[in-house]
Structures are given as structure tokens and as C-alpha cells.
PDB file of C-alpha atoms in Angstrom:
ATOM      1  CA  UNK A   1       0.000   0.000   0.000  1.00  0.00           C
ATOM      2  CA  UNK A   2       1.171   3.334  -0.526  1.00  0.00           C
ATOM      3  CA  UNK A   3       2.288   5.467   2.255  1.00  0.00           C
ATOM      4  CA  UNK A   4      -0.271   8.439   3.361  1.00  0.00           C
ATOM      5  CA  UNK A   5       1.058  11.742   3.311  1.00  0.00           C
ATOM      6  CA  UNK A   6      -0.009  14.872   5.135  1.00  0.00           C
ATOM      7  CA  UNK A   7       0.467  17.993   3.094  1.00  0.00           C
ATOM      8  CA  UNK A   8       0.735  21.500   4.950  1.00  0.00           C
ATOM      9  CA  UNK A   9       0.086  24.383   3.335  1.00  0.00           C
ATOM     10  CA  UNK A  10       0.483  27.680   5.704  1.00  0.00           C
ATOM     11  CA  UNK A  11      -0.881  30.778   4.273  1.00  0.00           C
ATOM     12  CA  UNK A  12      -1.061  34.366   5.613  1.00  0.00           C
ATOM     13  CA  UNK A  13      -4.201  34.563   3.666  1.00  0.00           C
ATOM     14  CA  UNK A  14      -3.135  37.602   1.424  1.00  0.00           C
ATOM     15  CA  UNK A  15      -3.205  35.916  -2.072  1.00  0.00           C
ATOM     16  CA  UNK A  16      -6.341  33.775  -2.550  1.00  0.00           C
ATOM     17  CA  UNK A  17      -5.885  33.030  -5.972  1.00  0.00           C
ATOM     18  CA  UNK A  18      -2.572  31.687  -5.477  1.00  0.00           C
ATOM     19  CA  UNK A  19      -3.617  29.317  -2.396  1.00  0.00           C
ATOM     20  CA  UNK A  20      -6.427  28.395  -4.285  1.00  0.00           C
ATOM     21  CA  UNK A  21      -4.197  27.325  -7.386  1.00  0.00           C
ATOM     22  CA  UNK A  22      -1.655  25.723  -4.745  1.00  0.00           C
ATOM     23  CA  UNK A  23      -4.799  23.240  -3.012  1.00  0.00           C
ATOM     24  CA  UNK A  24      -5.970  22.763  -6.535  1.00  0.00           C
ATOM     25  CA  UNK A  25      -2.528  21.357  -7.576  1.00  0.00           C
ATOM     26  CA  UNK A  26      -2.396  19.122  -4.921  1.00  0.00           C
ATOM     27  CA  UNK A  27      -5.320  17.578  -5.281  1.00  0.00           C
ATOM     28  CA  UNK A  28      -5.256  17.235  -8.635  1.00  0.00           C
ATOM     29  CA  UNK A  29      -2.200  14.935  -7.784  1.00  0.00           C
ATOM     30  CA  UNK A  30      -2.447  11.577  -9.355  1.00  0.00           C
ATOM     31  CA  UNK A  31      -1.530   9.331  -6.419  1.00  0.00           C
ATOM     32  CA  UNK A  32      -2.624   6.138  -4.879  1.00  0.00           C
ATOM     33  CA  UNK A  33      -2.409   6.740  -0.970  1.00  0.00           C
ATOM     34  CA  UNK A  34      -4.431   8.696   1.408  1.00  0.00           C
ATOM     35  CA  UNK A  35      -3.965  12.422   1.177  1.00  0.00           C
ATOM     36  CA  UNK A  36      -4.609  15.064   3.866  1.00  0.00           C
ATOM     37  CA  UNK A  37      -4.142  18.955   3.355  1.00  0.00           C
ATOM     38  CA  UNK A  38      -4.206  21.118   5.820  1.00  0.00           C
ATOM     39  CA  UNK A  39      -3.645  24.753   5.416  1.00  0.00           C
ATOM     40  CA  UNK A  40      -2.115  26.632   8.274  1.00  0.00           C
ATOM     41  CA  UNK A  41      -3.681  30.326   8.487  1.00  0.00           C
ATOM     42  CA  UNK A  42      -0.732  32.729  10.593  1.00  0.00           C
ATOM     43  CA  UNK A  43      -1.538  35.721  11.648  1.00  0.00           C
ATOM     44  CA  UNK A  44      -5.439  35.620  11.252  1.00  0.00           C
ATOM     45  CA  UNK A  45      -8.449  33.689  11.881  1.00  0.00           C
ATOM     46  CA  UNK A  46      -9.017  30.214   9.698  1.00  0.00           C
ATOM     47  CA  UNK A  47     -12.462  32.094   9.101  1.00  0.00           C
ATOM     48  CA  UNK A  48     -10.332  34.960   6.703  1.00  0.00           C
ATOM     49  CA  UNK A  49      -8.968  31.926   4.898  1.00  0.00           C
ATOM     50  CA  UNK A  50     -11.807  31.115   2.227  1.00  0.00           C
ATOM     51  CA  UNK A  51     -12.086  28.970  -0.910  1.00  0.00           C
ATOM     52  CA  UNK A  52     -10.688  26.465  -0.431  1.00  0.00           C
ATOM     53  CA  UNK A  53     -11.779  22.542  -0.473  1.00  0.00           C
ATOM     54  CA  UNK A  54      -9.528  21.349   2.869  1.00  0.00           C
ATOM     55  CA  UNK A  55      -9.030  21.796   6.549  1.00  0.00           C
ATOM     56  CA  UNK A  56      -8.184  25.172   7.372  1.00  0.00           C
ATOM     57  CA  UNK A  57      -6.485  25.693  10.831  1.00  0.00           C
ATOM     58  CA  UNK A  58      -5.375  28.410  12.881  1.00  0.00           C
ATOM     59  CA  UNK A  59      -1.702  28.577  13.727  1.00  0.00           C
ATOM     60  CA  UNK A  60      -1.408  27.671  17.408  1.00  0.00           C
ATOM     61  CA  UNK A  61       2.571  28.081  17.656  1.00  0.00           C
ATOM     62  CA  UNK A  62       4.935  30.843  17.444  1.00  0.00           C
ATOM     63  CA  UNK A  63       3.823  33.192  14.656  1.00  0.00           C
ATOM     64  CA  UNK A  64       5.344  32.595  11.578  1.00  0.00           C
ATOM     65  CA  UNK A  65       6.478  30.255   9.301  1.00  0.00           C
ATOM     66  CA  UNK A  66       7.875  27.735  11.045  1.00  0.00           C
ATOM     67  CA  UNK A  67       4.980  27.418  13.614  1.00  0.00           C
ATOM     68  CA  UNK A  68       2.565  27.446  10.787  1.00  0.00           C
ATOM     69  CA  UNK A  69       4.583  24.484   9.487  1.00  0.00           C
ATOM     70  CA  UNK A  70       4.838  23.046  13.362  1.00  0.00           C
ATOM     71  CA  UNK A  71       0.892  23.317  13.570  1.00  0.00           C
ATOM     72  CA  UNK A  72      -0.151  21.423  10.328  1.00  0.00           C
ATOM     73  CA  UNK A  73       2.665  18.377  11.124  1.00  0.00           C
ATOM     74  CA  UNK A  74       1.094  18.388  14.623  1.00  0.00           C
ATOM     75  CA  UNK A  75      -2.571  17.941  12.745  1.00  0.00           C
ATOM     76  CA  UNK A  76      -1.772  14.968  10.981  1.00  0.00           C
ATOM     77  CA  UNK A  77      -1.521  11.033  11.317  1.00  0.00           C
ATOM     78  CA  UNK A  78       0.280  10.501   8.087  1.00  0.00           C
ATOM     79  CA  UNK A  79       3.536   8.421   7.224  1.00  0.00           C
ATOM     80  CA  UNK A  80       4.697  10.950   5.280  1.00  0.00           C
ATOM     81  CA  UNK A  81       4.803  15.016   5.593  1.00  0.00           C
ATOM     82  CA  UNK A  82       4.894  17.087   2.560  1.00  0.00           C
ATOM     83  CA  UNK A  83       5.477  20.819   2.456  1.00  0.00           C
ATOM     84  CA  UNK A  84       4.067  23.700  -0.398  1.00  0.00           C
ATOM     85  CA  UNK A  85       3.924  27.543   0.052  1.00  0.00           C
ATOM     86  CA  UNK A  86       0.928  29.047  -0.536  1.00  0.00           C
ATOM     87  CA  UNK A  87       2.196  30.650  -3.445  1.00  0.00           C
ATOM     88  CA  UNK A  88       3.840  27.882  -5.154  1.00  0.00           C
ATOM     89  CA  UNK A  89       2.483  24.831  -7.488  1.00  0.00           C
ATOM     90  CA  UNK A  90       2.988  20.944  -7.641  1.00  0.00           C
ATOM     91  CA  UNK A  91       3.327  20.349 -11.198  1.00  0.00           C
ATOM     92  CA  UNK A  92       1.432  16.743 -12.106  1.00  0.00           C
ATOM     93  CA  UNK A  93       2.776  13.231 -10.662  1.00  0.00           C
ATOM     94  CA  UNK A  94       5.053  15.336  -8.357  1.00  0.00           C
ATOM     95  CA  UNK A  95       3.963  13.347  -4.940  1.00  0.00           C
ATOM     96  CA  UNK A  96       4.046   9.781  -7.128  1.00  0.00           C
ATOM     97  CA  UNK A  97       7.439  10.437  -8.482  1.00  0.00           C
ATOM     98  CA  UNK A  98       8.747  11.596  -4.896  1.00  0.00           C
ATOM     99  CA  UNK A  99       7.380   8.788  -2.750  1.00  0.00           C
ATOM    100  CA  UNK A 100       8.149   5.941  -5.323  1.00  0.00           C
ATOM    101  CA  UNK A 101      12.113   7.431  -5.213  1.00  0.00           C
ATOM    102  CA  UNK A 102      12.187   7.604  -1.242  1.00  0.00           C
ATOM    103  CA  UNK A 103      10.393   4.046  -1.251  1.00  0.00           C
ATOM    104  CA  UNK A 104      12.915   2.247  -3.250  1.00  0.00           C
ATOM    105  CA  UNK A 105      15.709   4.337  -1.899  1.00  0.00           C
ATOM    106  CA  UNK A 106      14.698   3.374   1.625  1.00  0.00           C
ATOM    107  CA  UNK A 107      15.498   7.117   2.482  1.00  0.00           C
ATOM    108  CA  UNK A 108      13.522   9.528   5.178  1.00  0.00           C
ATOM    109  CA  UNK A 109      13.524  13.018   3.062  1.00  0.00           C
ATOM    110  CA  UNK A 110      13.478  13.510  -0.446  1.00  0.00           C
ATOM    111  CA  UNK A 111      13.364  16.505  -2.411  1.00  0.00           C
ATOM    112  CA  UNK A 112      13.056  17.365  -6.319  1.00  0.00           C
ATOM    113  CA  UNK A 113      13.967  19.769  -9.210  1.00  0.00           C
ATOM    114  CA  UNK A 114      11.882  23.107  -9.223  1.00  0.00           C
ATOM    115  CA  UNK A 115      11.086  25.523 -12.127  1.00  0.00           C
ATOM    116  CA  UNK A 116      11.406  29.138 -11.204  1.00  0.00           C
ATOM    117  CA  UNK A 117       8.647  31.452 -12.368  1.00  0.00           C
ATOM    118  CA  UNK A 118       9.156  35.226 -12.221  1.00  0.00           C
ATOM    119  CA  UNK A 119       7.040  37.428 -14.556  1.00  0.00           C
ATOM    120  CA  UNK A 120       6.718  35.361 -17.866  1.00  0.00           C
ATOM    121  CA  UNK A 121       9.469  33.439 -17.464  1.00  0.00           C
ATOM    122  CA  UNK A 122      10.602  30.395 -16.435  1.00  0.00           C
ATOM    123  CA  UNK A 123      14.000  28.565 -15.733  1.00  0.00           C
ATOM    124  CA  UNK A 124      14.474  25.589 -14.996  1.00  0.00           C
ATOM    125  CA  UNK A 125      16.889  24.650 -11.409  1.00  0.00           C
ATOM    126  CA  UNK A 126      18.281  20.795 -11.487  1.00  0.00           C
ATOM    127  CA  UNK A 127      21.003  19.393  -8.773  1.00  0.00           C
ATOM    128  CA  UNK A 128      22.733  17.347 -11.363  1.00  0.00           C
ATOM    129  CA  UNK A 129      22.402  14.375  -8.896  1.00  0.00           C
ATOM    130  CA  UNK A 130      19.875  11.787  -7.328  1.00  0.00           C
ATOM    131  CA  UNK A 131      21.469  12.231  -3.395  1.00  0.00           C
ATOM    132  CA  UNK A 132      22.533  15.504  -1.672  1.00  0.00           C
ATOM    133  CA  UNK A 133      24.577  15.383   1.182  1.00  0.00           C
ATOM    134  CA  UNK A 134      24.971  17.541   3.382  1.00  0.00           C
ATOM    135  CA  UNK A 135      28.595  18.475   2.632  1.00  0.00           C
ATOM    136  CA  UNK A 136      26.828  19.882  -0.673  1.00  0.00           C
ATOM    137  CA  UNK A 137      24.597  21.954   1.962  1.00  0.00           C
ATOM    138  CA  UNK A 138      27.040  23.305   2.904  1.00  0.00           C
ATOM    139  CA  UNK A 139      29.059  24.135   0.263  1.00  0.00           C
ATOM    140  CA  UNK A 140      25.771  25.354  -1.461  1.00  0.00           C
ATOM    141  CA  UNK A 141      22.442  26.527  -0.779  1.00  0.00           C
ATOM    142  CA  UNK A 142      20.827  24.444  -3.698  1.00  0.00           C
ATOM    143  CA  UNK A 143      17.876  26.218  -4.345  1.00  0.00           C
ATOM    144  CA  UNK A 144      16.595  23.906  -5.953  1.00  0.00           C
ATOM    145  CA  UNK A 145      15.939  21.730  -3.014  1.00  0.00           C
ATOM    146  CA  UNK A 146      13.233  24.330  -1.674  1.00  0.00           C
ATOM    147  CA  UNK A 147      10.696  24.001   0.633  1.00  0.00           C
ATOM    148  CA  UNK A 148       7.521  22.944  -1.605  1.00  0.00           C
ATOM    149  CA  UNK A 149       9.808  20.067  -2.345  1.00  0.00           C
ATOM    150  CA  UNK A 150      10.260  18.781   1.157  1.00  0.00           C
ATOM    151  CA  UNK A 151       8.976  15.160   1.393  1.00  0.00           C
ATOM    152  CA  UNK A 152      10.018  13.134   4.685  1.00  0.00           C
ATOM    153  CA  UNK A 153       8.876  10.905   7.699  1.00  0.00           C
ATOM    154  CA  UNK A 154       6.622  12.443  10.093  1.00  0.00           C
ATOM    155  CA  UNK A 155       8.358  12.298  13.164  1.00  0.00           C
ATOM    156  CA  UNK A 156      11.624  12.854  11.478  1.00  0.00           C
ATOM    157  CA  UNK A 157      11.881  16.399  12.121  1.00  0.00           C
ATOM    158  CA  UNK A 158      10.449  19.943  13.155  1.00  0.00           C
ATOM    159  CA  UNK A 159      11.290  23.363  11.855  1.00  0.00           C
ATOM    160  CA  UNK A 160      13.206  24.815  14.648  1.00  0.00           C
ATOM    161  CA  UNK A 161      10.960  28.174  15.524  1.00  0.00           C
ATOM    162  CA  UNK A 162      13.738  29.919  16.658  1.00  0.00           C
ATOM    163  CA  UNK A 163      14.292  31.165  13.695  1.00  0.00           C
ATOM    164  CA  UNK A 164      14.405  34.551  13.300  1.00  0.00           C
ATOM    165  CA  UNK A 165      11.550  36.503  10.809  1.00  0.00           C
ATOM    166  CA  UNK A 166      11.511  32.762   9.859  1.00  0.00           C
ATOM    167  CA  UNK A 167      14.068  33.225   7.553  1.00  0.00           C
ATOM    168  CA  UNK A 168      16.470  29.593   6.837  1.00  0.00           C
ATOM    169  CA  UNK A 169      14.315  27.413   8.941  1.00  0.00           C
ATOM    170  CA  UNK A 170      13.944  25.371   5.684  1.00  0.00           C
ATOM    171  CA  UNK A 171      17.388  25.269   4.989  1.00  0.00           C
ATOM    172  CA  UNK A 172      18.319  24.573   9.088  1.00  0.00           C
ATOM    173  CA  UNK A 173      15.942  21.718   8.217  1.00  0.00           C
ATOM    174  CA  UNK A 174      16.855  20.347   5.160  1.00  0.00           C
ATOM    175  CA  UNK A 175      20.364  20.570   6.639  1.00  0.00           C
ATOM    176  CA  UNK A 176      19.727  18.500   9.973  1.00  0.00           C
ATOM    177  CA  UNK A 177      18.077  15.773   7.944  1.00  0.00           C
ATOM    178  CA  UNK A 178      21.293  15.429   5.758  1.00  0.00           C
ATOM    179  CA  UNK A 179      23.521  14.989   8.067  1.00  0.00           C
ATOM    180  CA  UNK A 180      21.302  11.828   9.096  1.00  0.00           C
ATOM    181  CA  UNK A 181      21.357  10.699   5.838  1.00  0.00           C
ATOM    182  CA  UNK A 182      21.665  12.169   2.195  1.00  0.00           C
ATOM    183  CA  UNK A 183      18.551  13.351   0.663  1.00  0.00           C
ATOM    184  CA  UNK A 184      16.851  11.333  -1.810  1.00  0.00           C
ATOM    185  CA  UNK A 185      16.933  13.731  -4.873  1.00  0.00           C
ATOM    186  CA  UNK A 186      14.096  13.473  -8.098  1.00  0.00           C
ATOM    187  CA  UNK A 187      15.805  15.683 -10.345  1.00  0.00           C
ATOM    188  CA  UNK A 188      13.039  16.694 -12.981  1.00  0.00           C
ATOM    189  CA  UNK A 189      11.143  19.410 -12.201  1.00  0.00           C
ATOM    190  CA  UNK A 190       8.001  18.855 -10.510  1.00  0.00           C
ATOM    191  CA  UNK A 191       6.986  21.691  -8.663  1.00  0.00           C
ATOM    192  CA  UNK A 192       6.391  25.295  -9.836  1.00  0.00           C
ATOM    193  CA  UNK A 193       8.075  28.029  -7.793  1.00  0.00           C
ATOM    194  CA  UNK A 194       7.085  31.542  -8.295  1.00  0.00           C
ATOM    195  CA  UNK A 195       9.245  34.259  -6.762  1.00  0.00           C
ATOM    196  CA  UNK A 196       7.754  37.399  -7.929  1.00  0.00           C
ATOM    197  CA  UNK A 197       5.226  37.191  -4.702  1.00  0.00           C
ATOM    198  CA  UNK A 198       7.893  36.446  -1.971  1.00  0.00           C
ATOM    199  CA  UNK A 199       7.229  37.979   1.803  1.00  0.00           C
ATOM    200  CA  UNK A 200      11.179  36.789   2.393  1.00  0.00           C
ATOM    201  CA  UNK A 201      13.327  38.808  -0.910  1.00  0.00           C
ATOM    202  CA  UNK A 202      14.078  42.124   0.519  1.00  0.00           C
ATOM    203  CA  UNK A 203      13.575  41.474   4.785  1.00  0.00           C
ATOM    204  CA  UNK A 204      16.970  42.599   4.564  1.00  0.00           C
ATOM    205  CA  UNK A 205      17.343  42.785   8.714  1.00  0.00           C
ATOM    206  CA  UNK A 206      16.282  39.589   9.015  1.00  0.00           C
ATOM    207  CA  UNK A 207      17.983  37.818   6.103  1.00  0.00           C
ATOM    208  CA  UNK A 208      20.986  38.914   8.150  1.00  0.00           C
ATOM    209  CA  UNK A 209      19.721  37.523  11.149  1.00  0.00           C
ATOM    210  CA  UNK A 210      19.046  34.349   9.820  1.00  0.00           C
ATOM    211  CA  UNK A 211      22.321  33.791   8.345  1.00  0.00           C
ATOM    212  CA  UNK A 212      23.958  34.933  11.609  1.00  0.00           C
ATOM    213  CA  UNK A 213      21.478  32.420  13.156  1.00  0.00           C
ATOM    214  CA  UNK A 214      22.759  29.702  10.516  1.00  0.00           C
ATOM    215  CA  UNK A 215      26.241  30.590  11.314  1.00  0.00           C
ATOM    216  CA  UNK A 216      25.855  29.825  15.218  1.00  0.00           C
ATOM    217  CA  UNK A 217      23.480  26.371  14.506  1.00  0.00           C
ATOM    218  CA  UNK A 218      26.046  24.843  11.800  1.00  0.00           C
ATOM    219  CA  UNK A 219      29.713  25.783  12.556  1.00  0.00           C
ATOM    220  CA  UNK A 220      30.846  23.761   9.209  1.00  0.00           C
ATOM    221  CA  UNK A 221      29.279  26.712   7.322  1.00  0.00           C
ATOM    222  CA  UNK A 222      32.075  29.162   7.918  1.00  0.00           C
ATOM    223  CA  UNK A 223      34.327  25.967   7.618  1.00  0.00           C
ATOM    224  CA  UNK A 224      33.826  25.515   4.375  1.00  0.00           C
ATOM    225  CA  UNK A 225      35.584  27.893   2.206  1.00  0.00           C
ATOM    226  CA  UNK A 226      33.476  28.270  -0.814  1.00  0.00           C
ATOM    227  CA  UNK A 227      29.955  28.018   1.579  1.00  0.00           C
ATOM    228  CA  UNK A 228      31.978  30.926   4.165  1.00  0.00           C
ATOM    229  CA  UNK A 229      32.443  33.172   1.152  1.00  0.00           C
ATOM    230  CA  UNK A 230      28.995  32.911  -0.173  1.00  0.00           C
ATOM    231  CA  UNK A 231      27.294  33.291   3.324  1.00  0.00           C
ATOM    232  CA  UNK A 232      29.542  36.499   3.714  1.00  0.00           C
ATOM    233  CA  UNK A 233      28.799  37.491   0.737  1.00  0.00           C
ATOM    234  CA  UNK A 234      25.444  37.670   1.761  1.00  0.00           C
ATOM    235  CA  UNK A 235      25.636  39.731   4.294  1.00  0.00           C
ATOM    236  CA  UNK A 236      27.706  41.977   2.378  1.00  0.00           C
ATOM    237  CA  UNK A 237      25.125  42.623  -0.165  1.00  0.00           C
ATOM    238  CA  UNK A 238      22.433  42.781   2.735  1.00  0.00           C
ATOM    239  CA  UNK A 239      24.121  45.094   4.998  1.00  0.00           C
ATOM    240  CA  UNK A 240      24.801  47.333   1.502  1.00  0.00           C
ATOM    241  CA  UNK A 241      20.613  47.179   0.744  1.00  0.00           C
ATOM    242  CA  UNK A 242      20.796  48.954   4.634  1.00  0.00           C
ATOM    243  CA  UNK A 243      22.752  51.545   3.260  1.00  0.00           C
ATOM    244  CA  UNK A 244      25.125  50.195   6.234  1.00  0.00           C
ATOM    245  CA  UNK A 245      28.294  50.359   4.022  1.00  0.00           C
ATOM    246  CA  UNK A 246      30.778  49.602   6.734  1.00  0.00           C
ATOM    247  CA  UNK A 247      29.423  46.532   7.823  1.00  0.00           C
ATOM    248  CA  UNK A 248      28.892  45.470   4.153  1.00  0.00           C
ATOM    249  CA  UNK A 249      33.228  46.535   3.283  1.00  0.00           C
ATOM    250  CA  UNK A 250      33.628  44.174   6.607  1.00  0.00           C
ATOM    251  CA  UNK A 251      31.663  41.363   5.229  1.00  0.00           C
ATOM    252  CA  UNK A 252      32.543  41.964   1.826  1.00  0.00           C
ATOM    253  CA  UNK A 253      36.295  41.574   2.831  1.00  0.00           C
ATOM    254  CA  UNK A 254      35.562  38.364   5.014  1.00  0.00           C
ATOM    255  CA  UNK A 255      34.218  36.951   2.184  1.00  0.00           C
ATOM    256  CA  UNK A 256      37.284  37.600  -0.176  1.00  0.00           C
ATOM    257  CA  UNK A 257      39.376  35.885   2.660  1.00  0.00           C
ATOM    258  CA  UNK A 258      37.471  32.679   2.323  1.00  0.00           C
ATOM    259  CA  UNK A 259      37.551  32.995  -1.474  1.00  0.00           C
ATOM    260  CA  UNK A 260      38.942  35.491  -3.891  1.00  0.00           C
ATOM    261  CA  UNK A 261      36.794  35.690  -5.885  1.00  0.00           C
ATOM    262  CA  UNK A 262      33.596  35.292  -4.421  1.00  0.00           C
ATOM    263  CA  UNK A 263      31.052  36.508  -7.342  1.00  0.00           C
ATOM    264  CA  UNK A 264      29.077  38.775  -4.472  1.00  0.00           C
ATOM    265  CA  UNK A 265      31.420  40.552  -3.439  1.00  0.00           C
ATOM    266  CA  UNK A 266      31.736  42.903  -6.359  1.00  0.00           C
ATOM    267  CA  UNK A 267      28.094  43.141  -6.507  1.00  0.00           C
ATOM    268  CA  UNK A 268      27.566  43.990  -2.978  1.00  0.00           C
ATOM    269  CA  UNK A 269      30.343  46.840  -3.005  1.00  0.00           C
ATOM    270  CA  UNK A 270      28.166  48.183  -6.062  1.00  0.00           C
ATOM    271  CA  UNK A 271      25.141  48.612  -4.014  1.00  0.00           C
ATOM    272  CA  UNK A 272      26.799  49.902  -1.578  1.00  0.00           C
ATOM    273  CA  UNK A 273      28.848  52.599  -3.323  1.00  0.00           C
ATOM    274  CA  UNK A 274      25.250  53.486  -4.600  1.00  0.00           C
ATOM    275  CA  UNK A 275      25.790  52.107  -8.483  1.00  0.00           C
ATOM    276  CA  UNK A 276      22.835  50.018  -8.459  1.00  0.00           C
ATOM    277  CA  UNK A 277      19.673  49.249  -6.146  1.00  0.00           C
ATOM    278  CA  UNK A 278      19.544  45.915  -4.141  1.00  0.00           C
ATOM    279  CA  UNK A 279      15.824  45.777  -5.449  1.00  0.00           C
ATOM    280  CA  UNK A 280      17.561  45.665  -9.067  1.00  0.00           C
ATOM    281  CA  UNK A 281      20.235  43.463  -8.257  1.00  0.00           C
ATOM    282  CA  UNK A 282      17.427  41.061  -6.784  1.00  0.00           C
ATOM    283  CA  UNK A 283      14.791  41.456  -9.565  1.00  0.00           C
ATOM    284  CA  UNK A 284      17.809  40.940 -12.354  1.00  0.00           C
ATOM    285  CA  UNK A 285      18.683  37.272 -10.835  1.00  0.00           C
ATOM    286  CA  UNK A 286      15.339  36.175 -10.283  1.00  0.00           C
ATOM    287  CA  UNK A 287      14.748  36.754 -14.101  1.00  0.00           C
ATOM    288  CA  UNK A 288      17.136  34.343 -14.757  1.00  0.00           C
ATOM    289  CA  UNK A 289      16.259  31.604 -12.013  1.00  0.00           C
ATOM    290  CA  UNK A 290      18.886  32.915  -9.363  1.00  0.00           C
ATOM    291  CA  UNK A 291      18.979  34.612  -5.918  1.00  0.00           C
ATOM    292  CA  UNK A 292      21.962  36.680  -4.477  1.00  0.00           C
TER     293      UNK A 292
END
């Protein structure tokens, strides 16, 4: 029999269309084994939260993503626990694909290719590989292995709601359950991502709290020389979208330590010597599938 799998959707309840497109996609799924969805309403009543054909609960954690996330594993009795943002899409025979990979794998979390919408275009984000470690988490980011992706045990794990603004608490997670064991990875695309709708792009004080956060949780980050320069990087170009150019010179140097030539570096120094907007720096990469 195929395993059941809970699927939590958390919403704030500002884009109906989209959370009505994301439930839609779900259930449209083509897949064997019982399915619940709940979606997760933070920061207002269930009652707000209209539309759509499933469970609706209020979040009954700490506010915010992660204890939206907390709230809808807590409501289930599934084998399996599958994540999508409210503003994201499960392309067809995603959840098949997925749970027939971490059957025969024997694995506890998989993941799978995305394609990244912004505007009217659309780029496609593969890992080049069927099992992430995390040494690559740590090395990179991997986008591609983003939250709408997340399949895994219930019971496994939790997203850790310590996280500040929410920001990383998928990566924190997708991190802890690699170092039990590599990820299995589906790399076709099977789930839509659209960026242009992010609450997370330009929370530039708490992007830098959450990589600080990151920093202090996993001490290999700044270990690894290529993963330490991009992190810094990071907070380079964040701390120049402040308009704090000390801090982002600091960071931006840090990261030129770790690696010379650490491709945000430049970039960040630009925004902060005033040559170009963070907002255009972001918007530019997103057009072509990337982040900073």
C-alpha cells in the first residue's frame, strides 16, 4: 500500500488566488495513498482563509512560518509530511514520483527539481544528482531543493521556531536531515516556484539575522571555504541594501578571505557605493532563475 502523506500548506491569507491554485494542484495529484491537506492560516483567523476545499487551521505556535509548518505536522496522522507555500504549485505526478524514489531508496527526506517562475518566465533549477549530502549543503544553498519540495517521515523532524523573521528554517531543516542521511533527490522538475510574490526577498534585517542564526546552529558553514564566502557574501550585499556600508566593506572583505573571488562581493560593493539598487540586483537574478 502506498504510504499516506499529510500535506501542509500555511498561508497568511493575502493571495487567494494563489492558495487556491496551490490546493488545486495538490489535489489534482495523481496518487494512490491517502492524502490530507491542511492549510495553516498565521496571523489571522481560519475564518479569513476562504475557498478552499480542505481543513483550514489556525496557527497555534509561534507566529510565523515555522509554527505554521509546526501546527499542520502536529494535525496529521500521516507516514509521510509534505510541504508547499501558498504561493507555489505541484506540477502533475510530483507526490508519485517523490514517494516511489524515497520508497525504493529506503530514504527519510526527499526533495526534487523546481522551475522558477518570475514574470513570464521560467527557468528551470536541477542538482545534477539523485542524493545531496549535506557536505553539498554546505558548500551550497541548492535552491533547488526548496521548501515545496520537502517530502520526509513524520516524526523525522520539526522546523526549529527559533528562527528569526523565519528566515532559513527550511534550509536549518533540510540541513539536519542530511547529516542523518543524504537526501533522496528526483531531479526533474516537478513543482512550480514563483518568486515574484515572496514575503522573504528584501527582509533585509532579518535575512541577516538568519544567516547569523545559521552561522551559530552549523559551525561547518564558515568551515567551508566556498559556503563561508557565499554566506559572507550575503551579508555583504544585505548590509549594503541597509545603506550600512561599513558593515557590508567588513563582510565583503571576510568573504574575499574565504575565497577570492567570491562573485558577491563585487556586486555587494556596487550597491553599496550606490551604483545600483539591491531591489535591481534582486529582480535581475530572479529573471534568470537565481537569488543573491
Amino acid at each position: 500500500m502506498s504510504p499516506s502523506v499529510g500535506v501542509v500548506i500555511p498561508t497568511r491569507g493575502d493571495r487567494p488566488a494563489l492558495l487556491r491554485q496551490a490546493v488545486d494542484a495538490v489535489l489534482r495529484q495523481d496518487y494512490p495513498g491517502k492524502l490530507h491537506v491542511v492549510v495553516v492560516a498565521d496571523g489571522r483567523s481560519p475564518h479569513d482563509v476562504t475557498g478552499v476545499p480542505v481543513r483550514v487551521l489556525p496557527n497555534t505556535l509561534t507566529p510565523g512560518l515555522p509554527g505554521a509548518r509546526n501546527t499542520g505536522i502536529a494535525a496529521c496522522d500521516t507516514d509521510l509530511i509534505a510541504f508547499c507555500d501558498d504561493d507555489d504549485m505541484w506540477l502533475p505526478g510530483k507526490l508519485a514520483t517523490q514517494v516511489r524514489a524515497l520508497t525504493e531508496a529506503g530514504g527519510e527526506f526527499a526533495s526534487c527539481a523546481i522551475e522558477v517562475e518570475h514574470g513570464r518566465r521560467r527557468v528551470t533549477r536541477l542538482a545534477g544528482t539523485s542524493s545531496i549530502t549535506a557536505a553539498d549543503l554546505v558548500r551550497s544553498r541548492m535552491m533547488m531543493v526548496h521548501s515545496s519540495t520537502f517530502l520526509f517521515s513524520r516524526g523525522l523532524l520539526w522546523p526549529d521556531e527559533s528562527a528569526p523573521g523565519g528566515q532559513n528554517e527550511d534550509w536549518d531543516l533540510v540541513l539536519r536531515a542530511a547529516k542523518r542521511r543524504p537526501l533522496v533527490h528526483v531531479d526533474q522538475p516537478l513543482v512550480l516556484v514563483r518568486w515574484a510574490g515572496s514575503h522573504y526577498a528584501v527582509r533585509w534585517t532579518d535575512r541577516i539575522a538568519g544567516l547569523e542564526w545559521m552561522l551559530a546552529r552549523h559551525p561547518e558553514l564558515a568551515a567551508d571555504p566556498r559556503g563561508a564566502a557565499r554566506i559572507r557574501g550575503q551579508l555583504a550585499f544585505c548590509h549594503a541594501a541597509l545603506g550600512e556600508r561599513r558593515a557590508a566593506v567588513r563582510w565583503a572583505v571576510a568573504a574575499l578571505k574565504a575565497r577570492l573571488f567570491e562573485p558577491r562581493v563585487p556586486i555587494a560593493l556596487a550597491v553599496a557605493a550606490g551604483v545600483v539598487t539591491a531591489p535591481t540586483v534582486v529582480a535581475a537574478l530572479q529573471q534568470r532563475g537565481h537569488g543573491i
